[in-house]
Structure formats: C-alpha cells, structure tokens
C-alpha cells in the first residue's frame, strides 16, 4: 500500500468525528456530517482488501478505528439508523477471521505472515464491543428490523 493511500485512509477515519467537551464538561463524540458516507467508503476499501496481508484491515487496526470511532458512534448515535447500520457493517468486516493461507495470482498457496497482527486487531475489535451499551444498541437495531420485516 502506498503512503499516500494510507494518508487518505487515515484522513477518512479522522473525519468520521471527534470528541468535544459538553457544557457539563464531559466529553461527547460528535459525528461529522459525512460520517455515513465515510463509513461506506471504508467498507468498500475493506471489501477490496483481498491481499494476503490485508493491508487496509491492518491499517484500520493500527488506527484503532473500532475503538476510537465506530464504538463511540454506535453509543452516541444509536438512534440514527444509518449510523448504527453502517457502523455495524464495518464492525462486522473488521471482525472476520484472517485466513491462514492465501493464494496468489498464479494459484500458489502462501502462509499469511501477518496472522498474529491480524488476530491482535481482531481481539481489540471484539473487546471494544464490551464497552457501554454497544451490544444493546445493536440488539435494538435487530429487533426493529425484524419488526419492520414482520409488518412488511
């Protein structure tokens, strides 16, 4: 992955939102106006990250995107369905198990050399979901979706 691509992805992540001080002095996460579109951009990058080393996955792991951005979005904006849905989708993509072996363009099988790093990011992603009310918000989204499906 080129350095400029990494910089673009890092900028996309940082533009998801930021913490600001409230009038009471506590920190709240404030999403950007383009947050949902940026989450979709990150999803698109992850879906095309088919290399053995999963460069985009590893970069998002190093940037702690789930812990620092997605989980706060899910906690603070769980009532906004597009944010909740897109946050859940990117979380799913970042929680998939890495492949032990991969095939290159010539069909040769290689052992993944970044397996330990990928598993570490996977563990950190799962830990991030144990904070606060994230699981409750996701469960609520599923219940609402099932309710709409039953009526529809």
XYZ file of N, CA and C in Angstrom:
456
model
N 0.857 -1.169 0.000
C 0.000 0.000 0.000
C 0.905 1.235 0.000
N 0.588 2.162 -0.844
C 1.372 3.389 -0.951
C 1.121 4.298 0.248
N 2.114 5.116 0.564
C 1.998 6.025 1.715
C 0.840 6.993 1.550
N 0.633 7.492 0.317
C -0.462 8.440 0.112
C -1.825 7.781 0.326
N -1.928 6.485 -0.011
C -3.178 5.773 0.240
C -3.434 5.646 1.737
N -2.369 5.351 2.490
C -2.510 5.265 3.939
C -2.934 6.610 4.517
N -2.371 7.685 4.011
C -2.737 9.025 4.485
C -4.193 9.335 4.173
N -4.657 8.931 2.995
C -6.062 9.148 2.616
C -7.003 8.366 3.530
N -6.642 7.119 3.818
C -7.477 6.298 4.696
C -7.475 6.873 6.106
N -6.310 7.295 6.590
C -6.230 7.901 7.925
C -7.060 9.174 7.991
N -7.053 9.975 6.926
C -7.872 11.195 6.886
C -9.357 10.847 6.889
N -9.720 9.809 6.159
C -11.119 9.364 6.143
C -11.562 8.979 7.544
N -10.716 8.221 8.240
C -11.039 7.787 9.601
C -11.191 8.993 10.523
N -10.242 9.915 10.484
C -10.296 11.058 11.405
C -11.473 11.982 11.105
N -11.982 11.939 9.875
C -13.134 12.769 9.519
C -14.470 12.153 9.918
N -14.454 10.961 10.522
C -15.706 10.361 10.997
C -16.335 11.189 12.113
N -15.500 11.802 12.941
C -15.993 12.609 14.057
C -14.882 12.848 15.047
N -15.231 13.527 16.123
C -14.237 13.826 17.161
C -14.926 14.063 18.492
N -14.131 13.960 19.537
C -14.649 14.246 20.872
C -14.647 15.760 21.107
N -15.714 16.236 21.718
C -15.816 17.644 22.104
C -16.321 17.700 23.539
N -16.002 18.779 24.206
C -16.465 18.978 25.578
C -17.885 19.510 25.559
N -18.731 18.931 26.411
C -20.108 19.406 26.517
C -20.155 20.567 27.508
N -21.325 21.141 27.664
C -21.477 22.248 28.611
C -21.252 21.810 30.052
N -21.420 20.512 30.300
C -21.193 19.991 31.651
C -19.730 19.593 31.878
N -18.916 19.698 30.828
C -17.508 19.368 30.951
C -17.163 17.949 30.563
N -18.165 17.124 30.310
C -17.880 15.749 29.889
C -17.579 15.731 28.385
N -16.906 14.698 27.953
C -16.553 14.545 26.535
C -17.639 13.743 25.829
N -18.079 14.259 24.692
C -19.040 13.532 23.867
C -18.469 13.412 22.455
N -18.813 12.332 21.796
C -18.342 12.122 20.430
C -19.339 12.774 19.484
N -18.845 13.648 18.626
C -19.684 14.349 17.659
C -19.308 13.865 16.266
N -20.276 13.302 15.588
C -20.009 12.768 14.251
C -19.972 13.891 13.227
N -19.271 13.658 12.138
C -19.244 14.626 11.055
C -20.498 14.455 10.203
N -20.804 15.455 9.398
C -21.971 15.376 8.523
C -21.840 14.261 7.485
N -20.599 13.976 7.079
C -20.383 12.950 6.065
C -20.017 11.591 6.651
N -20.275 11.406 7.901
C -19.913 10.190 8.627
C -20.419 8.917 7.944
N -21.659 8.866 7.571
C -22.233 7.655 6.968
C -21.547 7.355 5.638
N -21.330 8.378 4.821
C -20.643 8.174 3.538
C -19.213 7.697 3.757
N -18.537 8.219 4.768
C -17.168 7.801 5.060
C -17.119 6.357 5.545
N -18.091 5.947 6.351
C -18.167 4.548 6.781
C -18.344 3.625 5.572
N -19.162 4.058 4.618
C -19.360 3.272 3.397
C -18.067 3.197 2.584
N -17.311 4.305 2.540
C -16.022 4.299 1.836
C -15.068 3.292 2.470
N -15.014 3.275 3.796
C -14.141 2.334 4.489
C -14.582 0.888 4.236
N -15.889 0.663 4.188
C -16.405 -0.682 3.898
C -15.962 -1.122 2.508
N -16.062 -0.215 1.556
C -15.675 -0.526 0.175
C -14.179 -0.908 0.116
N -13.359 -0.153 0.837
C -11.925 -0.461 0.874
C -11.670 -1.837 1.492
N -12.377 -2.140 2.572
C -12.202 -3.439 3.228
C -12.643 -4.592 2.335
N -13.716 -4.408 1.594
C -14.215 -5.471 0.722
C -13.232 -5.773 -0.405
N -12.466 -4.759 -0.825
C -11.492 -4.952 -1.902
C -10.100 -5.292 -1.372
N -9.962 -5.428 -0.082
C -8.675 -5.728 0.558
C -8.458 -7.232 0.532
N -8.109 -7.761 -0.626
C -8.008 -9.204 -0.814
C -6.580 -9.726 -0.730
N -5.632 -8.854 -0.416
C -4.242 -9.317 -0.352
C -4.040 -10.230 0.851
N -2.973 -10.994 0.798
C -2.668 -11.919 1.889
C -2.468 -11.187 3.197
N -1.882 -10.033 3.134
C -1.564 -9.290 4.353
C -2.685 -8.371 4.820
N -3.752 -8.266 4.060
C -4.912 -7.427 4.424
C -4.446 -6.047 4.894
N -3.853 -5.303 4.002
C -3.257 -4.007 4.326
C -4.254 -3.026 4.936
N -5.440 -2.922 4.347
C -6.436 -1.970 4.849
C -6.902 -2.395 6.238
N -7.181 -3.672 6.405
C -7.590 -4.209 7.705
C -6.554 -3.858 8.769
N -5.279 -4.108 8.463
C -4.215 -3.849 9.422
C -4.058 -2.361 9.706
N -4.198 -1.525 8.673
C -4.114 -0.081 8.888
C -5.246 0.394 9.795
N -6.461 -0.066 9.544
C -7.591 0.324 10.394
C -7.416 -0.201 11.813
N -6.776 -1.345 11.944
C -6.447 -1.864 13.279
C -5.453 -0.967 13.996
N -4.402 -0.552 13.277
C -3.405 0.348 13.881
C -4.024 1.684 14.269
N -4.981 2.141 13.473
C -5.653 3.419 13.763
C -6.718 3.280 14.849
N -6.964 2.029 15.270
C -7.958 1.726 16.313
C -9.332 2.298 15.947
N -9.728 2.093 14.694
C -10.951 2.696 14.170
C -12.199 2.236 14.921
N -12.264 0.963 15.296
C -13.455 0.491 16.013
C -13.506 1.107 17.402
N -12.404 1.017 18.111
C -12.353 1.509 19.486
C -12.551 3.026 19.582
N -11.890 3.781 18.706
C -11.896 5.239 18.832
C -12.993 5.945 18.049
N -13.567 5.268 17.037
C -14.555 5.942 16.192
C -15.886 5.201 16.095
N -15.836 3.923 15.738
C -17.089 3.198 15.493
C -17.880 2.992 16.778
N -17.232 2.517 17.833
C -17.951 2.297 19.091
C -18.540 3.612 19.623
N -17.785 4.718 19.649
C -18.413 5.986 20.075
C -19.592 6.393 19.187
N -19.484 6.135 17.886
C -20.620 6.441 17.000
C -21.832 5.608 17.379
N -21.612 4.316 17.624
C -22.724 3.440 17.986
C -23.329 3.826 19.332
N -22.505 4.256 20.255
C -23.002 4.649 21.578
C -23.769 5.958 21.549
N -23.249 6.940 20.839
C -23.836 8.278 20.865
C -24.920 8.500 19.805
N -24.925 7.671 18.776
C -25.885 7.873 17.683
C -26.685 6.608 17.395
N -26.935 5.799 18.417
C -27.667 4.549 18.216
C -29.103 4.781 17.771
N -29.614 5.994 17.946
C -30.974 6.292 17.496
C -31.022 6.698 16.023
N -29.867 6.894 15.400
C -29.805 7.218 13.972
C -29.490 5.931 13.212
N -30.512 5.356 12.606
C -30.385 4.051 11.971
C -29.266 3.962 10.934
N -29.070 4.950 10.054
C -27.963 4.818 9.089
C -26.595 4.721 9.767
N -26.372 5.489 10.820
C -25.101 5.428 11.545
C -24.957 4.067 12.214
N -26.006 3.614 12.854
C -25.986 2.323 13.537
C -25.747 1.187 12.541
N -26.450 1.222 11.428
C -26.337 0.160 10.425
C -24.945 0.131 9.805
N -24.455 1.274 9.351
C -23.138 1.312 8.702
C -22.022 1.027 9.702
N -22.188 1.469 10.936
C -21.215 1.147 11.976
C -21.177 -0.343 12.249
N -22.345 -0.971 12.261
C -22.416 -2.419 12.472
C -21.776 -3.163 11.301
N -21.995 -2.684 10.092
C -21.418 -3.346 8.911
C -19.897 -3.294 8.920
N -19.342 -2.132 9.215
C -17.879 -2.034 9.227
C -17.307 -2.841 10.390
N -18.023 -2.885 11.489
C -17.583 -3.701 12.624
C -17.533 -5.169 12.247
N -18.537 -5.604 11.509
C -18.551 -6.993 11.039
C -17.331 -7.267 10.154
N -17.062 -6.377 9.205
C -15.930 -6.574 8.298
C -14.597 -6.602 9.046
N -14.527 -5.865 10.140
C -13.294 -5.824 10.923
C -13.223 -6.934 11.969
N -14.240 -7.763 12.021
C -14.214 -8.855 12.996
C -14.172 -10.222 12.331
N -13.891 -10.245 11.029
C -13.800 -11.525 10.333
C -12.437 -12.160 10.580
N -12.426 -13.444 10.676
C -11.223 -14.220 10.968
C -10.252 -14.137 9.788
N -8.976 -13.872 10.041
C -7.998 -13.883 8.942
C -7.786 -15.298 8.412
N -7.412 -15.391 7.154
C -7.144 -16.693 6.547
C -5.706 -17.091 6.832
N -5.518 -18.349 7.207
C -4.162 -18.842 7.489
C -3.332 -18.947 6.211
N -3.979 -19.350 5.141
C -3.280 -19.499 3.874
C -4.044 -18.732 2.810
N -3.307 -18.174 1.880
C -3.909 -17.418 0.789
C -3.281 -17.861 -0.519
N -4.003 -17.640 -1.588
C -3.490 -17.979 -2.925
C -3.141 -16.686 -3.656
N -2.027 -16.722 -4.360
C -1.647 -15.566 -5.161
C -2.265 -15.690 -6.550
N -1.919 -14.756 -7.438
C -2.499 -14.737 -8.786
C -2.154 -15.987 -9.596
N -1.016 -16.605 -9.286
C -0.599 -17.808 -10.004
C -1.185 -19.085 -9.392
N -1.962 -18.959 -8.341
C -2.583 -20.114 -7.713
C -1.727 -20.788 -6.659
N -0.568 -20.210 -6.346
C 0.295 -20.772 -5.313
C -0.238 -20.403 -3.932
N -0.099 -21.323 -2.995
C -0.568 -21.108 -1.626
C 0.576 -20.580 -0.773
N 0.261 -19.556 0.032
C 1.243 -18.962 0.934
C 0.652 -18.883 2.332
N 1.502 -19.048 3.332
C 1.080 -18.860 4.717
C 1.049 -17.362 4.990
N 0.020 -16.903 5.635
C -0.121 -15.481 5.950
C 0.901 -15.095 7.022
N 1.784 -14.156 6.680
C 2.850 -13.773 7.613
C 2.397 -12.744 8.648
N 1.226 -12.157 8.444
C 0.738 -11.141 9.392
C -0.393 -11.678 10.261
N -0.497 -12.999 10.354
C -1.594 -13.626 11.103
C -1.662 -13.129 12.546
N -0.539 -13.089 13.250
C -0.547 -12.677 14.657
C -1.031 -11.240 14.796
N -0.573 -10.360 13.919
C -1.005 -8.959 13.968
C -2.500 -8.847 13.699
N -2.979 -9.572 12.696
C -4.397 -9.533 12.369
C -5.246 -10.061 13.513
N -4.793 -11.134 14.155
C -5.546 -11.697 15.286
C -5.575 -10.732 16.457
N -4.497 -9.991 16.655
C -4.462 -8.989 17.716
C -5.501 -7.897 17.458
N -5.583 -7.402 16.223
C -6.585 -6.380 15.894
C -7.999 -6.930 16.024
N -8.167 -8.180 15.658
C -9.465 -8.837 15.800
C -9.885 -8.887 17.269
N -8.960 -9.233 18.140
C -9.232 -9.271 19.579
C -9.580 -7.880 20.113
N -8.855 -6.868 19.677
C -9.126 -5.491 20.114
C -10.505 -5.033 19.648
N -10.893 -5.426 18.445
C -12.221 -5.088 17.934
C -13.300 -5.714 18.804
N -13.118 -6.966 19.145
C -14.109 -7.657 19.986
C -14.173 -7.041 21.378
N -13.029 -6.676 21.931
C -13.004 -6.036 23.255
C -13.747 -4.710 23.250
N -13.616 -3.969 22.172
C -14.263 -2.655 22.082
C -15.776 -2.776 22.221
N -16.332 -3.912 21.797
C -17.779 -4.085 21.868
C -18.285 -4.421 23.258
N -17.387 -4.667 24.169
C -17.799 -4.958 25.538
C -18.012 -3.681 26.343
N -17.730 -2.528 25.749
C -17.918 -1.242 26.422
C -19.388 -0.821 26.383
N -19.800 -0.147 27.419
C -21.085 0.550 27.433
C -22.260 -0.225 26.892
N -23.029 0.457 26.105
C -24.305 -0.071 25.617
C -24.265 -0.459 24.137
N -23.098 -0.757 23.620
C -22.980 -1.057 22.194
C -23.814 -2.269 21.807
N -23.693 -3.348 22.535
C -24.441 -4.559 22.193
C -25.949 -4.330 22.308
N -26.361 -3.554 23.307
C -27.791 -3.247 23.457
C -28.294 -2.452 22.250
N -27.488 -1.507 21.767
C -27.887 -0.711 20.602
C -28.006 -1.589 19.359
N -27.072 -2.493 19.175
C -27.129 -3.392 18.023
C -28.315 -4.348 18.124
N -28.579 -4.854 19.319
C -29.726 -5.734 19.510
C -31.020 -4.982 19.219
N -31.097 -3.738 19.661
C -32.264 -2.901 19.402
C -32.484 -2.727 17.898
N -31.393 -2.512 17.159
C -31.489 -2.368 15.713
C -32.041 -3.643 15.081
N -31.588 -4.796 15.553
C -32.067 -6.058 15.000
C -33.542 -6.258 15.304
N -33.962 -5.932 16.524
C -35.366 -6.076 16.905
C -36.239 -5.174 16.036
N -35.787 -3.945 15.834
C -36.546 -3.010 14.996
C -36.645 -3.520 13.561
N -35.546 -4.049 13.026
C -35.542 -4.561 11.661
C -36.492 -5.749 11.526
N -36.474 -6.653 12.498
C -37.382 -7.796 12.466
C -38.833 -7.317 12.544
N -39.101 -6.312 13.384
C -40.443 -5.751 13.479
C -40.938 -5.183 12.171
N -40.047 -4.490 11.449
C -40.412 -3.939 10.142
C -40.637 -5.066 9.129
N -39.832 -6.110 9.201
C -39.969 -7.236 8.287
C -41.294 -7.957 8.523
N -41.655 -8.149 9.783
C -42.915 -8.819 10.113
C -44.120 -8.043 9.613
N -44.044 -6.701 9.661
C -45.161 -5.866 9.236
C -45.241 -5.759 7.714
N -44.085 -5.910 7.062
C -43.960 -5.609 5.665
C -44.443 -6.550 4.688
